[in-house]
Coordinates of N, CA, C and O in Angstrom, one line a residue:
M1 N -28.2 -10.0 7.6 CA -27.6 -8.8 7.0 C -26.2 -8.8 7.4 O -25.7 -9.1 8.5
A2 N -25.3 -8.6 6.5 CA -23.9 -8.5 6.7 C -23.5 -7.3 7.4 O -23.9 -6.2 7.1
R3 N -22.5 -7.3 8.4 CA -22.1 -6.3 9.0 C -20.8 -5.8 8.5 O -20.0 -6.6 7.9
A4 N -20.5 -4.5 8.5 CA -19.2 -3.9 8.0 C -18.1 -4.3 8.9 O -18.2 -4.3 10.1
K5 N -17.0 -4.6 8.2 CA -15.8 -4.9 9.0 C -15.2 -3.7 9.7 O -14.9 -2.7 9.0
V6 N -14.9 -3.6 11.0 CA -14.4 -2.5 11.6 C -12.9 -2.7 11.6 O -12.3 -3.6 12.2
V7 N -12.2 -1.6 11.3 CA -10.8 -1.6 11.2 C -10.4 -0.6 12.1 O -10.8 0.5 12.1
P8 N -9.4 -0.8 13.1 CA -8.9 0.2 14.0 C -8.2 1.2 13.2 O -7.3 1.0 12.4
Q9 N -8.5 2.6 13.5 CA -7.9 3.7 12.8 C -6.8 4.3 13.6 O -6.8 4.3 14.8
A10 N -5.7 4.7 12.9 CA -4.5 5.3 13.6 C -4.7 6.6 13.9 O -5.6 7.3 13.3
R11 N -4.1 7.3 14.9 CA -4.2 8.6 15.3 C -3.6 9.6 14.1 O -4.2 10.5 13.7
G12 N -2.5 9.3 13.6 CA -1.9 10.0 12.5 C -2.3 9.1 11.2 O -1.7 8.2 11.1
H13 N -3.1 9.7 10.4 CA -3.4 8.9 9.1 C -2.4 9.0 8.1 O -1.9 10.0 7.9
I14 N -2.1 7.8 7.5 CA -1.3 7.9 6.2 C -2.2 8.2 5.0 O -3.2 7.7 4.9
K15 N -1.7 9.2 4.3 CA -2.4 9.8 3.2 C -1.7 9.4 1.8 O -0.5 9.0 1.9
K16 N -2.3 9.8 0.8 CA -1.7 9.7 -0.5 C -0.5 10.6 -0.7 O -0.6 11.6 -0.1
D17 N 0.6 10.3 -1.4 CA 1.7 10.9 -1.5 C 2.6 11.1 -0.3 O 3.6 11.8 -0.3
D18 N 2.2 10.4 0.8 CA 3.1 10.4 2.0 C 4.3 9.4 1.8 O 4.1 8.5 0.9
F19 N 5.4 9.5 2.3 CA 6.5 8.6 2.3 C 6.4 7.7 3.5 O 6.2 8.1 4.6
V20 N 6.4 6.3 3.2 CA 6.4 5.4 4.3 C 7.5 4.4 4.2 O 8.2 4.2 3.2
K21 N 7.8 3.7 5.4 CA 8.8 2.7 5.5 C 8.1 1.5 6.0 O 7.3 1.5 6.9
I22 N 8.4 0.3 5.3 CA 7.7 -0.9 5.6 C 8.5 -1.5 6.8 O 9.7 -1.7 6.7
I23 N 7.8 -1.9 7.9 CA 8.4 -2.5 9.1 C 8.2 -3.9 9.3 O 8.7 -4.4 10.3
A24 N 7.3 -4.5 8.5 CA 7.1 -6.0 8.7 C 6.8 -6.7 7.3 O 6.5 -6.0 6.4
G25 N 7.1 -8.0 7.3 CA 6.8 -8.8 6.0 C 8.1 -8.9 5.1 O 9.1 -8.5 5.5
K26 N 7.8 -9.4 3.9 CA 8.8 -9.7 3.0 C 9.6 -8.4 2.4 O 10.6 -8.5 2.0
D27 N 8.9 -7.3 2.5 CA 9.5 -6.1 2.0 C 10.0 -5.2 3.1 O 10.0 -3.9 3.0
R28 N 10.3 -5.8 4.3 CA 10.7 -5.0 5.4 C 12.0 -4.2 5.1 O 12.9 -4.6 4.5
G29 N 11.9 -2.8 5.4 CA 13.0 -2.0 5.2 C 12.9 -1.1 3.9 O 13.6 -0.1 3.8
K30 N 12.1 -1.5 3.1 CA 11.8 -0.7 1.9 C 11.0 0.6 2.2 O 10.2 0.6 3.1
Q31 N 11.2 1.6 1.4 CA 10.6 2.9 1.5 C 9.9 3.2 0.2 O 10.5 2.8 -0.8
G32 N 8.8 4.0 0.2 CA 8.2 4.4 -1.0 C 7.2 5.4 -0.8 O 6.8 5.7 0.3
K33 N 6.6 5.9 -1.9 CA 5.4 6.9 -1.8 C 4.1 6.1 -1.9 O 4.0 5.1 -2.6
V34 N 3.1 6.6 -1.1 CA 1.9 5.9 -1.1 C 1.1 6.4 -2.3 O 0.9 7.5 -2.7
L35 N 0.6 5.4 -3.1 CA -0.1 5.6 -4.3 C -1.6 5.7 -4.2 O -2.3 6.5 -4.6
R36 N -2.1 4.8 -3.4 CA -3.6 4.7 -3.0 C -3.8 4.3 -1.6 O -3.0 3.5 -1.0
V37 N -4.8 4.7 -1.0 CA -5.2 4.4 0.4 C -6.6 3.8 0.4 O -7.5 4.4 -0.2
F38 N -6.8 2.6 1.0 CA -8.1 2.0 1.2 C -8.5 2.0 2.6 O -8.3 1.0 3.3
P39 N -9.1 3.1 3.2 CA -9.4 3.2 4.6 C -10.4 2.1 5.1 O -10.3 1.6 6.3
Q40 N -11.3 1.8 4.3 CA -12.4 0.8 4.7 C -11.7 -0.6 5.0 O -12.1 -1.3 5.8
E41 N -10.7 -0.9 4.2 CA -10.0 -2.2 4.2 C -8.8 -2.1 5.1 O -8.3 -3.2 5.5
G42 N -8.3 -0.9 5.5 CA -7.2 -0.9 6.3 C -5.9 -1.3 5.5 O -5.0 -1.8 6.1
R43 N -5.9 -0.9 4.2 CA -4.8 -1.3 3.4 C -4.3 0.0 2.6 O -5.1 0.9 2.5
L44 N -3.2 -0.2 2.0 CA -2.6 0.9 1.1 C -1.8 0.3 0.1 O -1.3 -0.9 0.2
T45 N -1.5 1.0 -0.9 CA -0.6 0.7 -2.1 C 0.7 1.6 -2.1 O 0.5 2.8 -2.1
V46 N 1.9 1.0 -2.0 CA 3.1 1.7 -1.9 C 3.9 1.6 -3.3 O 3.9 0.4 -3.7
E47 N 4.5 2.6 -3.7 CA 5.3 2.5 -5.0 C 6.4 1.6 -4.9 O 7.3 1.6 -4.0
R48 N 6.5 0.6 -5.8 CA 7.6 -0.4 -6.0 C 7.8 -1.3 -4.8 O 8.8 -1.8 -4.5
V49 N 6.6 -1.5 -4.1 CA 6.6 -2.4 -2.8 C 5.6 -3.4 -3.1 O 4.4 -3.1 -3.5
N50 N 5.7 -4.7 -2.6 CA 4.8 -5.9 -2.7 C 4.4 -5.9 -4.2 O 3.1 -6.0 -4.6
M51 N 5.3 -6.2 -5.1 CA 5.1 -6.3 -6.5 C 4.5 -7.7 -6.7 O 5.0 -8.7 -6.3
V52 N 3.3 -7.7 -7.5 CA 2.7 -9.0 -7.9 C 2.6 -9.1 -9.4 O 2.7 -8.1 -10.1
K53 N 2.5 -10.3 -9.8 CA 2.6 -10.5 -11.2 C 1.1 -10.9 -11.7 O 0.5 -11.7 -11.1
R54 N 0.6 -10.2 -12.7 CA -0.8 -10.4 -13.1 C -0.6 -11.0 -14.6 O 0.0 -10.3 -15.5
H55 N -1.2 -12.1 -14.8 CA -1.4 -12.7 -16.2 C -2.5 -12.1 -17.0 O -3.7 -12.3 -16.5
T56 N -2.3 -11.4 -18.0 CA -3.4 -10.7 -18.8 C -3.5 -11.3 -20.3 O -2.4 -11.7 -20.8
R57 N -4.6 -11.3 -20.8 CA -4.8 -11.8 -22.1 C -5.1 -10.5 -22.9 O -5.4 -9.5 -22.4
P58 N -4.7 -10.6 -24.3 CA -4.8 -9.4 -25.2 C -6.3 -8.8 -25.1 O -7.2 -9.6 -25.2
T59 N -6.4 -7.5 -25.1 CA -7.6 -6.9 -25.3 C -7.5 -5.8 -26.4 O -6.4 -5.6 -26.9
R60 N -8.5 -5.0 -26.6 CA -8.5 -4.0 -27.6 C -7.6 -2.9 -27.1 O -6.9 -2.2 -27.8
Q61 N -7.6 -2.6 -25.7 CA -6.8 -1.5 -25.2 C -5.3 -1.9 -25.2 O -4.5 -1.1 -25.4
M62 N -5.1 -3.2 -24.7 CA -3.7 -3.6 -24.7 C -3.5 -4.8 -25.6 O -4.0 -5.8 -25.3
Q63 N -3.0 -4.5 -26.8 CA -2.9 -5.4 -27.9 C -2.1 -6.7 -27.5 O -2.4 -7.7 -28.0
Q64 N -1.1 -6.5 -26.7 CA -0.2 -7.6 -26.4 C -0.5 -8.1 -25.0 O -0.3 -7.3 -24.0
G65 N -0.9 -9.3 -24.8 CA -1.0 -9.8 -23.4 C 0.3 -10.2 -22.9 O 1.4 -10.1 -23.4
G66 N 0.3 -10.8 -21.7 CA 1.6 -11.2 -21.1 C 1.5 -11.1 -19.6 O 0.4 -11.0 -18.9
I67 N 2.6 -11.1 -18.9 CA 2.8 -10.9 -17.6 C 3.1 -9.6 -17.2 O 4.1 -9.0 -17.6
I68 N 2.2 -8.9 -16.3 CA 2.4 -7.5 -16.0 C 2.7 -7.4 -14.5 O 2.0 -8.1 -13.7
E69 N 3.8 -6.6 -14.1 CA 4.0 -6.5 -12.7 C 3.5 -5.2 -12.2 O 3.6 -4.1 -12.9
R70 N 2.8 -5.2 -11.0 CA 2.2 -4.0 -10.5 C 2.3 -4.2 -8.9 O 2.4 -5.2 -8.4
E71 N 2.0 -3.1 -8.3 CA 2.0 -3.0 -6.9 C 0.7 -3.6 -6.3 O -0.4 -3.4 -6.8
G72 N 0.9 -4.4 -5.3 CA -0.3 -5.0 -4.6 C -0.6 -4.2 -3.2 O 0.3 -3.4 -2.9
K73 N -1.7 -4.6 -2.7 CA -2.1 -3.9 -1.4 C -1.3 -4.5 -0.3 O -0.9 -5.5 -0.3
L74 N -1.0 -3.5 0.7 CA -0.4 -3.9 2.0 C -1.3 -3.5 3.1 O -2.1 -2.6 3.0
Q75 N -1.2 -4.3 4.2 CA -1.9 -3.7 5.5 C -1.2 -2.5 6.0 O 0.0 -2.4 6.0
S76 N -2.1 -1.6 6.4 CA -1.5 -0.3 6.9 C -0.7 -0.4 8.2 O 0.1 0.5 8.5
Q77 N -0.9 -1.5 9.0 CA -0.1 -1.7 10.2 C 1.4 -2.1 9.8 O 2.1 -1.9 10.8
T78 N 1.6 -2.5 8.7 CA 3.0 -2.9 8.4 C 3.9 -1.7 7.9 O 5.0 -1.8 7.5
S79 N 3.3 -0.5 8.0 CA 4.0 0.6 7.4 C 4.1 1.8 8.4 O 3.1 1.9 9.3
C80 N 5.1 2.6 8.4 CA 5.2 3.7 9.3 C 5.5 4.9 8.4 O 6.2 4.8 7.5
L81 N 5.0 6.1 9.0 CA 5.3 7.3 8.2 C 6.8 7.7 8.3 O 7.3 7.6 9.4
F82 N 7.3 8.2 7.3 CA 8.7 8.4 7.1 C 8.9 9.8 6.6 O 8.4 10.3 5.5
V83 N 9.7 10.6 7.4 CA 10.0 11.9 7.0 C 11.3 12.0 6.3 O 12.4 11.6 6.9
V84 N 11.2 12.3 5.1 CA 12.5 12.2 4.2 C 13.6 13.3 4.7 O 14.7 13.0 4.6
S85 N 13.2 14.6 4.9 CA 14.2 15.5 5.1 C 15.1 15.3 6.3 O 16.2 15.7 6.2
V86 N 14.6 14.6 7.3 CA 15.4 14.3 8.5 C 15.7 12.8 8.7 O 16.3 12.5 9.7
S87 N 15.1 12.0 7.9 CA 15.2 10.5 8.0 C 14.8 9.9 9.3 O 15.4 9.3 9.9
V88 N 13.5 10.4 9.8 CA 13.0 10.0 10.9 C 11.7 9.1 10.7 O 11.0 9.5 9.9
V89 N 11.6 8.1 11.4 CA 10.4 7.1 11.2 C 9.4 7.3 12.4 O 9.8 7.2 13.5
Y90 N 8.2 7.6 12.0 CA 7.1 7.8 13.2 C 6.2 6.6 13.2 O 5.5 6.5 12.2
A91 N 6.2 5.8 14.2 CA 5.3 4.7 14.3 C 3.9 5.2 14.8 O 3.9 5.9 15.8
L92 N 2.9 4.8 14.1 CA 1.6 5.4 14.3 C 0.9 4.5 15.3 O 0.9 3.2 15.1
D93 N 0.3 5.0 16.3 CA -0.5 4.3 17.3 C -1.7 3.7 16.8 O -2.6 4.5 16.4
T94 N -2.0 2.4 16.7 CA -3.3 1.8 16.2 C -4.2 1.5 17.3 O -5.2 1.0 17.0
K95 N -3.7 1.6 18.6 CA -4.6 1.2 19.6 C -5.2 2.5 20.3 O -4.6 3.3 20.9
S96 N -6.5 2.8 19.8 CA -7.0 4.0 20.3 C -8.4 3.7 20.9 O -9.1 2.7 20.9

């Protein structure tokens, strides 16, 4: 029987529509709004960060195929909560 993967949870959770700043990886320093959160995987999707190219073929819904750019998932440990009004970054403690 397969066991579920246990992901450490942060004390302050990052939610949808929060602003975050990326602190690690190829997109370090970028800021954006959280579009989706995947708590079971410990990942999230941030607006205009970690853009990936998807090759699609034509379908009935999308008549023209081609290369589409969209946001990919990021590990939640690589982002910090960002308060826009005072430009302060809060690092969330993942060791609990």
